[in-house]
């Protein structure tokens, strides 16, 4: 679920397991992408070096066993990316699973202010938090449906929107099965997680990864042989959201309860 609209993903109010279970490009030229996401005149890169998107392939790792639901990531994302009120590029869901198998999922205000201890009346067997964001899928319905080519994937694996070309039709918002997109009420164009492209192309972590106090969110690079995120992906059991959709998400999860997620 995502929090900002009535579609499945933007964060949910409290819903039952039954409700929950019932919901269910190509890269443009490099010069275009850099112009889109970096301030004019910016020299992207680490220590003054030019950023070369052929040398990176970004992935994202979320460890649900670590997340404490504090919402720091949601607040950091809003501050970093000027996300409008009540809209979310990332959010956190809380799952509570009863002994009888019933599951309650909620994400009040995208968990921007964390979670209150709300009694569900259930005999809770298990509870956990699931941070969500755009999965930067490699088989993206959002790109496929865009009638003007404003949604695209970069060579380093990030799905972006060109606001200069987006006509705000909302087809991609409807096409994303994860609820990761919304129409920005200020720009009237499609909006979503950019993986803080302006930061990662300058050698920084995303704002959410940077702020997380428990290391539940990690950024990885497939082209970095020393990247321990890639070591985790290679050696630990990992999951993606709704794998049956064959969208090839590049946001990977540790400890996800596939029974309900
Ligand atoms: S999560 Fe949604 S918006 Fe992000 S790449 Fe996948 S289909 Fe597109
Ligand atoms: S900052 Fe980290 S621990 Fe806090 S809600 Fe976000 S992912 Fe979970």
PDB file of C-alpha atoms and ligand atoms in Angstrom:
ATOM      1  CA  UNK A   1       0.000   0.000   0.000  1.00  0.00           C
ATOM      2  CA  UNK A   2       1.183   3.514  -0.579  1.00  0.00           C
ATOM      3  CA  UNK A   3       0.039   6.446   1.437  1.00  0.00           C
ATOM      4  CA  UNK A   4      -1.000   9.284  -0.795  1.00  0.00           C
ATOM      5  CA  UNK A   5      -3.964   8.101  -2.731  1.00  0.00           C
ATOM      6  CA  UNK A   6      -6.678   5.488  -2.930  1.00  0.00           C
ATOM      7  CA  UNK A   7      -4.620   3.094  -4.985  1.00  0.00           C
ATOM      8  CA  UNK A   8      -3.022   0.063  -3.394  1.00  0.00           C
ATOM      9  CA  UNK A   9       0.366   1.324  -2.609  1.00  0.00           C
ATOM     10  CA  UNK A  10       0.558   4.798  -1.221  1.00  0.00           C
ATOM     11  CA  UNK A  11       0.288   4.054   2.498  1.00  0.00           C
ATOM     12  CA  UNK A  12      -2.802   2.384   3.777  1.00  0.00           C
ATOM     13  CA  UNK A  13      -5.055   3.234   6.613  1.00  0.00           C
ATOM     14  CA  UNK A  14      -5.773   0.069   8.590  1.00  0.00           C
ATOM     15  CA  UNK A  15      -6.934  -2.734   6.338  1.00  0.00           C
ATOM     16  CA  UNK A  16      -7.673  -6.355   6.872  1.00  0.00           C
ATOM     17  CA  UNK A  17      -5.764  -9.257   5.437  1.00  0.00           C
ATOM     18  CA  UNK A  18      -8.643 -10.018   3.100  1.00  0.00           C
ATOM     19  CA  UNK A  19      -8.683  -6.473   1.765  1.00  0.00           C
ATOM     20  CA  UNK A  20      -4.946  -6.503   1.505  1.00  0.00           C
ATOM     21  CA  UNK A  21      -4.764  -9.750  -0.392  1.00  0.00           C
ATOM     22  CA  UNK A  22      -7.491  -8.660  -2.787  1.00  0.00           C
ATOM     23  CA  UNK A  23      -5.420  -5.787  -4.147  1.00  0.00           C
ATOM     24  CA  UNK A  24      -3.519  -7.217  -5.556  1.00  0.00           C
ATOM     25  CA  UNK A  25      12.575   2.405 -22.000  1.00  0.00           C
ATOM     26  CA  UNK A  26      14.716   2.216 -22.520  1.00  0.00           C
ATOM     27  CA  UNK A  27      17.456   4.541 -21.252  1.00  0.00           C
ATOM     28  CA  UNK A  28      17.638   7.994 -22.759  1.00  0.00           C
ATOM     29  CA  UNK A  29      20.881   9.587 -23.721  1.00  0.00           C
ATOM     30  CA  UNK A  30      23.130  10.294 -20.777  1.00  0.00           C
ATOM     31  CA  UNK A  31      23.296  13.990 -21.397  1.00  0.00           C
ATOM     32  CA  UNK A  32      19.529  14.249 -21.143  1.00  0.00           C
ATOM     33  CA  UNK A  33      19.320  12.506 -17.799  1.00  0.00           C
ATOM     34  CA  UNK A  34      22.070  14.524 -16.195  1.00  0.00           C
ATOM     35  CA  UNK A  35      20.410  17.696 -17.394  1.00  0.00           C
ATOM     36  CA  UNK A  36      17.155  16.559 -15.853  1.00  0.00           C
ATOM     37  CA  UNK A  37      18.236  15.827 -12.366  1.00  0.00           C
ATOM     38  CA  UNK A  38      21.307  17.861 -11.661  1.00  0.00           C
ATOM     39  CA  UNK A  39      21.470  21.607 -11.270  1.00  0.00           C
ATOM     40  CA  UNK A  40      22.841  23.341 -14.297  1.00  0.00           C
ATOM     41  CA  UNK A  41      26.619  23.444 -14.179  1.00  0.00           C
ATOM     42  CA  UNK A  42      26.889  20.680 -11.592  1.00  0.00           C
ATOM     43  CA  UNK A  43      29.862  18.449 -12.015  1.00  0.00           C
ATOM     44  CA  UNK A  44      28.566  15.167 -10.720  1.00  0.00           C
ATOM     45  CA  UNK A  45      30.904  12.708  -9.116  1.00  0.00           C
ATOM     46  CA  UNK A  46      33.018  11.778  -6.149  1.00  0.00           C
ATOM     47  CA  UNK A  47      35.993  13.942  -5.290  1.00  0.00           C
ATOM     48  CA  UNK A  48      35.431  16.005  -8.395  1.00  0.00           C
ATOM     49  CA  UNK A  49      35.427  13.007 -10.725  1.00  0.00           C
ATOM     50  CA  UNK A  50      32.849  12.873 -13.487  1.00  0.00           C
ATOM     51  CA  UNK A  51      29.984  10.549 -12.757  1.00  0.00           C
ATOM     52  CA  UNK A  52      29.917   7.703 -15.268  1.00  0.00           C
ATOM     53  CA  UNK A  53      26.595   5.921 -15.275  1.00  0.00           C
ATOM     54  CA  UNK A  54      28.084   3.017 -17.170  1.00  0.00           C
ATOM     55  CA  UNK A  55      30.101   2.152 -14.075  1.00  0.00           C
ATOM     56  CA  UNK A  56      27.164   1.797 -11.698  1.00  0.00           C
ATOM     57  CA  UNK A  57      24.022  -0.309 -11.407  1.00  0.00           C
ATOM     58  CA  UNK A  58      22.064   0.710  -8.351  1.00  0.00           C
ATOM     59  CA  UNK A  59      20.024  -1.619  -6.187  1.00  0.00           C
ATOM     60  CA  UNK A  60      18.259  -1.058  -2.896  1.00  0.00           C
ATOM     61  CA  UNK A  61      18.122  -3.368   0.101  1.00  0.00           C
ATOM     62  CA  UNK A  62      15.590  -3.212   2.924  1.00  0.00           C
ATOM     63  CA  UNK A  63      16.004  -5.286   6.067  1.00  0.00           C
ATOM     64  CA  UNK A  64      12.576  -5.616   7.653  1.00  0.00           C
ATOM     65  CA  UNK A  65      14.102  -7.290  10.677  1.00  0.00           C
ATOM     66  CA  UNK A  66      15.859  -4.038  11.549  1.00  0.00           C
ATOM     67  CA  UNK A  67      13.218  -1.396  10.843  1.00  0.00           C
ATOM     68  CA  UNK A  68      11.738   0.124  13.997  1.00  0.00           C
ATOM     69  CA  UNK A  69       9.072   2.190  12.250  1.00  0.00           C
ATOM     70  CA  UNK A  70      10.434   5.537  13.422  1.00  0.00           C
ATOM     71  CA  UNK A  71       9.579   7.284  10.134  1.00  0.00           C
ATOM     72  CA  UNK A  72      12.857   9.200   9.971  1.00  0.00           C
ATOM     73  CA  UNK A  73      13.271   8.048   6.384  1.00  0.00           C
ATOM     74  CA  UNK A  74       9.872   9.437   5.355  1.00  0.00           C
ATOM     75  CA  UNK A  75      10.660  12.811   6.888  1.00  0.00           C
ATOM     76  CA  UNK A  76      14.130  12.883   5.361  1.00  0.00           C
ATOM     77  CA  UNK A  77      12.734  12.082   1.932  1.00  0.00           C
ATOM     78  CA  UNK A  78      10.171  14.879   2.165  1.00  0.00           C
ATOM     79  CA  UNK A  79      12.783  17.395   3.259  1.00  0.00           C
ATOM     80  CA  UNK A  80      15.345  16.341   0.671  1.00  0.00           C
ATOM     81  CA  UNK A  81      12.978  16.185  -2.271  1.00  0.00           C
ATOM     82  CA  UNK A  82      10.350  18.819  -1.384  1.00  0.00           C
ATOM     83  CA  UNK A  83       7.643  16.179  -1.468  1.00  0.00           C
ATOM     84  CA  UNK A  84       4.227  17.894  -1.147  1.00  0.00           C
ATOM     85  CA  UNK A  85       2.125  17.335   1.990  1.00  0.00           C
ATOM     86  CA  UNK A  86       0.157  14.078   2.063  1.00  0.00           C
ATOM     87  CA  UNK A  87       2.217  12.659  -0.820  1.00  0.00           C
ATOM     88  CA  UNK A  88       4.934  10.079  -0.323  1.00  0.00           C
ATOM     89  CA  UNK A  89       7.923   8.918  -2.301  1.00  0.00           C
ATOM     90  CA  UNK A  90       8.617   6.430   0.460  1.00  0.00           C
ATOM     91  CA  UNK A  91       6.559   5.178   3.360  1.00  0.00           C
ATOM     92  CA  UNK A  92       6.550   2.477   6.026  1.00  0.00           C
ATOM     93  CA  UNK A  93       3.801  -0.071   6.674  1.00  0.00           C
ATOM     94  CA  UNK A  94       3.184  -1.856   9.951  1.00  0.00           C
ATOM     95  CA  UNK A  95       1.983  -5.459   9.853  1.00  0.00           C
ATOM     96  CA  UNK A  96       0.362  -7.199  12.777  1.00  0.00           C
ATOM     97  CA  UNK A  97      -0.498 -10.842  12.341  1.00  0.00           C
ATOM     98  CA  UNK A  98      -2.804 -12.549  14.776  1.00  0.00           C
ATOM     99  CA  UNK A  99      -2.553 -16.095  16.028  1.00  0.00           C
ATOM    100  CA  UNK A 100      -5.619 -16.906  13.911  1.00  0.00           C
ATOM    101  CA  UNK A 101      -3.824 -15.649  10.802  1.00  0.00           C
ATOM    102  CA  UNK A 102      -5.672 -12.352  10.435  1.00  0.00           C
ATOM    103  CA  UNK A 103      -3.345  -9.546   9.369  1.00  0.00           C
ATOM    104  CA  UNK A 104      -3.729  -5.821   9.869  1.00  0.00           C
ATOM    105  CA  UNK A 105      -1.664  -3.415   7.840  1.00  0.00           C
ATOM    106  CA  UNK A 106      -1.485   0.306   8.363  1.00  0.00           C
ATOM    107  CA  UNK A 107       0.626   3.278   7.462  1.00  0.00           C
ATOM    108  CA  UNK A 108      -0.802   6.402   9.077  1.00  0.00           C
ATOM    109  CA  UNK A 109       0.494   9.417   7.141  1.00  0.00           C
ATOM    110  CA  UNK A 110       2.999   7.096   5.522  1.00  0.00           C
ATOM    111  CA  UNK A 111       4.493   6.613   9.011  1.00  0.00           C
ATOM    112  CA  UNK A 112       5.915  10.105   8.702  1.00  0.00           C
ATOM    113  CA  UNK A 113       5.413  10.524  12.425  1.00  0.00           C
ATOM    114  CA  UNK A 114       6.050   6.917  13.324  1.00  0.00           C
ATOM    115  CA  UNK A 115       3.367   4.675  14.790  1.00  0.00           C
ATOM    116  CA  UNK A 116       1.199   4.870  17.871  1.00  0.00           C
ATOM    117  CA  UNK A 117       0.526   1.782  19.936  1.00  0.00           C
ATOM    118  CA  UNK A 118      -2.978   1.090  18.659  1.00  0.00           C
ATOM    119  CA  UNK A 119      -4.770  -1.886  20.215  1.00  0.00           C
ATOM    120  CA  UNK A 120      -6.252  -4.066  17.476  1.00  0.00           C
ATOM    121  CA  UNK A 121      -7.998  -6.479  19.805  1.00  0.00           C
ATOM    122  CA  UNK A 122      -6.006  -9.234  18.152  1.00  0.00           C
ATOM    123  CA  UNK A 123      -3.835 -11.812  19.803  1.00  0.00           C
ATOM    124  CA  UNK A 124      -0.801 -10.685  17.846  1.00  0.00           C
ATOM    125  CA  UNK A 125       1.600 -13.431  16.883  1.00  0.00           C
ATOM    126  CA  UNK A 126       4.002 -11.324  14.895  1.00  0.00           C
ATOM    127  CA  UNK A 127       4.525  -7.666  14.090  1.00  0.00           C
ATOM    128  CA  UNK A 128       6.988  -5.967  11.771  1.00  0.00           C
ATOM    129  CA  UNK A 129       7.567  -2.886   9.639  1.00  0.00           C
ATOM    130  CA  UNK A 130       7.997  -2.806   5.866  1.00  0.00           C
ATOM    131  CA  UNK A 131       9.512   0.319   4.302  1.00  0.00           C
ATOM    132  CA  UNK A 132       8.440   0.847   0.691  1.00  0.00           C
ATOM    133  CA  UNK A 133       9.409   3.009  -2.247  1.00  0.00           C
ATOM    134  CA  UNK A 134       9.633   2.746  -6.019  1.00  0.00           C
ATOM    135  CA  UNK A 135      11.206  -0.612  -6.800  1.00  0.00           C
ATOM    136  CA  UNK A 136      13.032   0.764  -9.837  1.00  0.00           C
ATOM    137  CA  UNK A 137      11.774  -2.250 -11.740  1.00  0.00           C
ATOM    138  CA  UNK A 138      13.610  -3.506 -14.796  1.00  0.00           C
ATOM    139  CA  UNK A 139      10.366  -4.510 -16.522  1.00  0.00           C
ATOM    140  CA  UNK A 140       8.357  -1.422 -15.784  1.00  0.00           C
ATOM    141  CA  UNK A 141       4.694  -1.054 -16.622  1.00  0.00           C
ATOM    142  CA  UNK A 142       5.030   2.627 -15.743  1.00  0.00           C
ATOM    143  CA  UNK A 143       7.467   3.242 -18.593  1.00  0.00           C
ATOM    144  CA  UNK A 144       5.547   1.076 -21.010  1.00  0.00           C
ATOM    145  CA  UNK A 145       2.301   3.011 -20.700  1.00  0.00           C
ATOM    146  CA  UNK A 146       3.706   6.544 -20.898  1.00  0.00           C
ATOM    147  CA  UNK A 147       2.367   8.007 -24.160  1.00  0.00           C
ATOM    148  CA  UNK A 148       5.079  10.659 -24.479  1.00  0.00           C
ATOM    149  CA  UNK A 149       8.180   8.831 -23.247  1.00  0.00           C
ATOM    150  CA  UNK A 150       8.510  10.985 -20.153  1.00  0.00           C
ATOM    151  CA  UNK A 151       9.125   7.974 -17.914  1.00  0.00           C
ATOM    152  CA  UNK A 152      12.413   6.297 -18.547  1.00  0.00           C
ATOM    153  CA  UNK A 153      15.197   4.205 -17.013  1.00  0.00           C
ATOM    154  CA  UNK A 154      18.754   5.408 -16.710  1.00  0.00           C
ATOM    155  CA  UNK A 155      21.690   3.202 -17.630  1.00  0.00           C
ATOM    156  CA  UNK A 156      22.587   2.895 -13.975  1.00  0.00           C
ATOM    157  CA  UNK A 157      19.198   1.421 -13.159  1.00  0.00           C
ATOM    158  CA  UNK A 158      17.040   4.275 -11.890  1.00  0.00           C
ATOM    159  CA  UNK A 159      13.503   4.897 -13.125  1.00  0.00           C
ATOM    160  CA  UNK A 160      12.859   8.617 -13.523  1.00  0.00           C
ATOM    161  CA  UNK A 161      10.283  11.041 -14.873  1.00  0.00           C
ATOM    162  CA  UNK A 162      11.167  13.953 -17.119  1.00  0.00           C
ATOM    163  CA  UNK A 163       8.924  16.751 -15.812  1.00  0.00           C
ATOM    164  CA  UNK A 164       9.552  18.797 -18.942  1.00  0.00           C
ATOM    165  CA  UNK A 165       7.833  16.161 -21.053  1.00  0.00           C
ATOM    166  CA  UNK A 166       5.299  14.675 -18.629  1.00  0.00           C
ATOM    167  CA  UNK A 167       1.752  15.730 -19.505  1.00  0.00           C
ATOM    168  CA  UNK A 168       0.290  14.598 -16.187  1.00  0.00           C
ATOM    169  CA  UNK A 169      -2.092  12.064 -17.751  1.00  0.00           C
ATOM    170  CA  UNK A 170      -1.618   9.711 -14.789  1.00  0.00           C
ATOM    171  CA  UNK A 171      -1.384   6.530 -16.865  1.00  0.00           C
ATOM    172  CA  UNK A 172       1.833   5.575 -15.075  1.00  0.00           C
ATOM    173  CA  UNK A 173       0.236   6.199 -11.688  1.00  0.00           C
ATOM    174  CA  UNK A 174      -2.451   3.690 -12.575  1.00  0.00           C
ATOM    175  CA  UNK A 175       0.008   1.254 -14.131  1.00  0.00           C
ATOM    176  CA  UNK A 176       2.357   0.986 -11.175  1.00  0.00           C
ATOM    177  CA  UNK A 177       1.190  -2.032  -9.159  1.00  0.00           C
ATOM    178  CA  UNK A 178       3.070  -0.817  -6.093  1.00  0.00           C
ATOM    179  CA  UNK A 179       1.434   2.597  -5.752  1.00  0.00           C
ATOM    180  CA  UNK A 180       4.813   4.255  -5.983  1.00  0.00           C
ATOM    181  CA  UNK A 181       3.725   7.190  -8.140  1.00  0.00           C
ATOM    182  CA  UNK A 182       1.463  10.160  -7.702  1.00  0.00           C
ATOM    183  CA  UNK A 183       0.603  13.309  -9.590  1.00  0.00           C
ATOM    184  CA  UNK A 184       2.351  16.165  -7.865  1.00  0.00           C
ATOM    185  CA  UNK A 185      -0.350  18.750  -7.107  1.00  0.00           C
ATOM    186  CA  UNK A 186       2.153  21.570  -7.480  1.00  0.00           C
ATOM    187  CA  UNK A 187       3.823  20.572 -10.745  1.00  0.00           C
ATOM    188  CA  UNK A 188       0.900  18.538 -12.178  1.00  0.00           C
ATOM    189  CA  UNK A 189       3.388  15.953 -13.351  1.00  0.00           C
ATOM    190  CA  UNK A 190       4.084  12.379 -12.267  1.00  0.00           C
ATOM    191  CA  UNK A 191       6.282  12.145  -9.204  1.00  0.00           C
ATOM    192  CA  UNK A 192       8.060   9.274  -7.468  1.00  0.00           C
ATOM    193  CA  UNK A 193      11.265   8.184  -5.774  1.00  0.00           C
ATOM    194  CA  UNK A 194      14.311   9.154  -7.834  1.00  0.00           C
ATOM    195  CA  UNK A 195      16.653   7.174  -5.595  1.00  0.00           C
ATOM    196  CA  UNK A 196      17.943  10.667  -4.744  1.00  0.00           C
ATOM    197  CA  UNK A 197      19.615  10.676  -8.132  1.00  0.00           C
ATOM    198  CA  UNK A 198      21.078  14.105  -7.462  1.00  0.00           C
ATOM    199  CA  UNK A 199      22.817  12.643  -4.406  1.00  0.00           C
ATOM    200  CA  UNK A 200      23.955   9.232  -5.626  1.00  0.00           C
ATOM    201  CA  UNK A 201      25.502  10.704  -8.773  1.00  0.00           C
ATOM    202  CA  UNK A 202      27.510  12.931  -6.435  1.00  0.00           C
ATOM    203  CA  UNK A 203      28.782   9.992  -4.401  1.00  0.00           C
ATOM    204  CA  UNK A 204      26.295  10.346  -1.550  1.00  0.00           C
ATOM    205  CA  UNK A 205      23.755   7.957  -0.079  1.00  0.00           C
ATOM    206  CA  UNK A 206      20.055   8.529  -0.572  1.00  0.00           C
ATOM    207  CA  UNK A 207      18.503  10.690   2.162  1.00  0.00           C
ATOM    208  CA  UNK A 208      16.531   7.729   3.559  1.00  0.00           C
ATOM    209  CA  UNK A 209      19.593   5.484   3.705  1.00  0.00           C
ATOM    210  CA  UNK A 210      21.618   8.268   5.269  1.00  0.00           C
ATOM    211  CA  UNK A 211      19.122   8.933   8.053  1.00  0.00           C
ATOM    212  CA  UNK A 212      18.027   5.430   9.027  1.00  0.00           C
ATOM    213  CA  UNK A 213      19.295   4.946  12.596  1.00  0.00           C
ATOM    214  CA  UNK A 214      19.367   1.151  12.391  1.00  0.00           C
ATOM    215  CA  UNK A 215      20.679   0.523   8.873  1.00  0.00           C
ATOM    216  CA  UNK A 216      17.407  -0.978   7.650  1.00  0.00           C
ATOM    217  CA  UNK A 217      17.848   0.726   4.278  1.00  0.00           C
ATOM    218  CA  UNK A 218      20.932   0.218   2.132  1.00  0.00           C
ATOM    219  CA  UNK A 219      22.025   1.312  -1.307  1.00  0.00           C
ATOM    220  CA  UNK A 220      24.035  -1.155  -3.357  1.00  0.00           C
ATOM    221  CA  UNK A 221      25.930  -1.123  -6.622  1.00  0.00           C
ATOM    222  CA  UNK A 222      26.089  -4.213  -8.813  1.00  0.00           C
ATOM    223  CA  UNK A 223      29.251  -2.906 -10.458  1.00  0.00           C
ATOM    224  CA  UNK A 224      31.154  -2.556  -7.199  1.00  0.00           C
ATOM    225  CA  UNK A 225      32.969  -5.832  -6.451  1.00  0.00           C
ATOM    226  CA  UNK A 226      33.470  -4.834  -2.817  1.00  0.00           C
ATOM    227  CA  UNK A 227      29.870  -3.862  -2.146  1.00  0.00           C
ATOM    228  CA  UNK A 228      28.603  -5.800   0.865  1.00  0.00           C
ATOM    229  CA  UNK A 229      24.997  -5.261  -0.248  1.00  0.00           C
ATOM    230  CA  UNK A 230      25.812  -7.374  -3.289  1.00  0.00           C
ATOM    231  CA  UNK A 231      27.358  -9.939  -0.973  1.00  0.00           C
ATOM    232  CA  UNK A 232      24.079 -10.061   0.945  1.00  0.00           C
ATOM    233  CA  UNK A 233      22.055 -10.427  -2.264  1.00  0.00           C
ATOM    234  CA  UNK A 234      24.290 -13.296  -3.320  1.00  0.00           C
ATOM    235  CA  UNK A 235      24.311 -15.190  -0.047  1.00  0.00           C
ATOM    236  CA  UNK A 236      21.122 -14.471   1.895  1.00  0.00           C
ATOM    237  CA  UNK A 237      17.499 -15.341   1.125  1.00  0.00           C
ATOM    238  CA  UNK A 238      16.016 -12.191  -0.378  1.00  0.00           C
ATOM    239  CA  UNK A 239      12.579 -11.344  -1.649  1.00  0.00           C
ATOM    240  CA  UNK A 240      10.901  -8.750  -3.833  1.00  0.00           C
ATOM    241  CA  UNK A 241       7.372  -7.410  -3.608  1.00  0.00           C
ATOM    242  CA  UNK A 242       4.804  -9.224  -5.737  1.00  0.00           C
ATOM    243  CA  UNK A 243       7.315 -11.313  -7.732  1.00  0.00           C
ATOM    244  CA  UNK A 244       4.443 -12.892  -9.646  1.00  0.00           C
ATOM    245  CA  UNK A 245       4.049  -9.623 -11.565  1.00  0.00           C
ATOM    246  CA  UNK A 246       7.421 -10.169 -13.261  1.00  0.00           C
ATOM    247  CA  UNK A 247       8.343  -6.511 -12.959  1.00  0.00           C
ATOM    248  CA  UNK A 248      11.860  -7.443 -11.828  1.00  0.00           C
ATOM    249  CA  UNK A 249      12.054  -5.066  -8.868  1.00  0.00           C
ATOM    250  CA  UNK A 250      15.494  -3.801  -7.907  1.00  0.00           C
ATOM    251  CA  UNK A 251      14.426  -3.084  -4.347  1.00  0.00           C
ATOM    252  CA  UNK A 252      15.191  -6.250  -2.408  1.00  0.00           C
ATOM    253  CA  UNK A 253      14.001  -7.299   1.021  1.00  0.00           C
ATOM    254  CA  UNK A 254      15.426  -9.313   3.860  1.00  0.00           C
ATOM    255  CA  UNK A 255      13.012 -10.919   6.276  1.00  0.00           C
ATOM    256  CA  UNK A 256       9.866 -10.180   4.305  1.00  0.00           C
ATOM    257  CA  UNK A 257       6.902 -12.283   5.335  1.00  0.00           C
ATOM    258  CA  UNK A 258       5.656 -13.400   1.912  1.00  0.00           C
ATOM    259  CA  UNK A 259       2.507 -14.701   3.524  1.00  0.00           C
ATOM    260  CA  UNK A 260       1.186 -11.159   3.785  1.00  0.00           C
ATOM    261  CA  UNK A 261       3.525  -8.824   1.879  1.00  0.00           C
TER     262      UNK A 261
HETATM  263  S1  LIG B   1       7.641   0.437  -8.550  1.00  0.00           S
HETATM  264 FE1  LIG B   1       6.079   1.327  -9.913  1.00  0.00          FE
HETATM  265  S2  LIG B   1       6.889   3.368 -10.479  1.00  0.00           S
HETATM  266 FE2  LIG B   1       8.615   2.167  -9.660  1.00  0.00          FE
HETATM  267  S3  LIG B   1       9.571   1.246 -11.514  1.00  0.00           S
HETATM  268 FE3  LIG B   1       8.136  -0.292 -10.637  1.00  0.00          FE
HETATM  269  S4  LIG B   1       6.239   0.040 -11.803  1.00  0.00           S
HETATM  270 FE4  LIG B   1       7.503   1.907 -12.105  1.00  0.00          FE
HETATM  271  S1  LIG B   2      14.475   5.328   9.383  1.00  0.00           S
HETATM  272 FE1  LIG B   2      15.003   3.112   9.331  1.00  0.00          FE
HETATM  273  S2  LIG B   2      14.157   2.283  11.235  1.00  0.00           S
HETATM  274 FE2  LIG B   2      13.172   4.295  10.939  1.00  0.00          FE
HETATM  275  S3  LIG B   2      11.274   3.751   9.828  1.00  0.00           S
HETATM  276 FE3  LIG B   2      12.800   4.250   8.260  1.00  0.00          FE
HETATM  277  S4  LIG B   2      13.691   2.258   7.690  1.00  0.00           S
HETATM  278 FE4  LIG B   2      12.591   1.947   9.654  1.00  0.00          FE
END
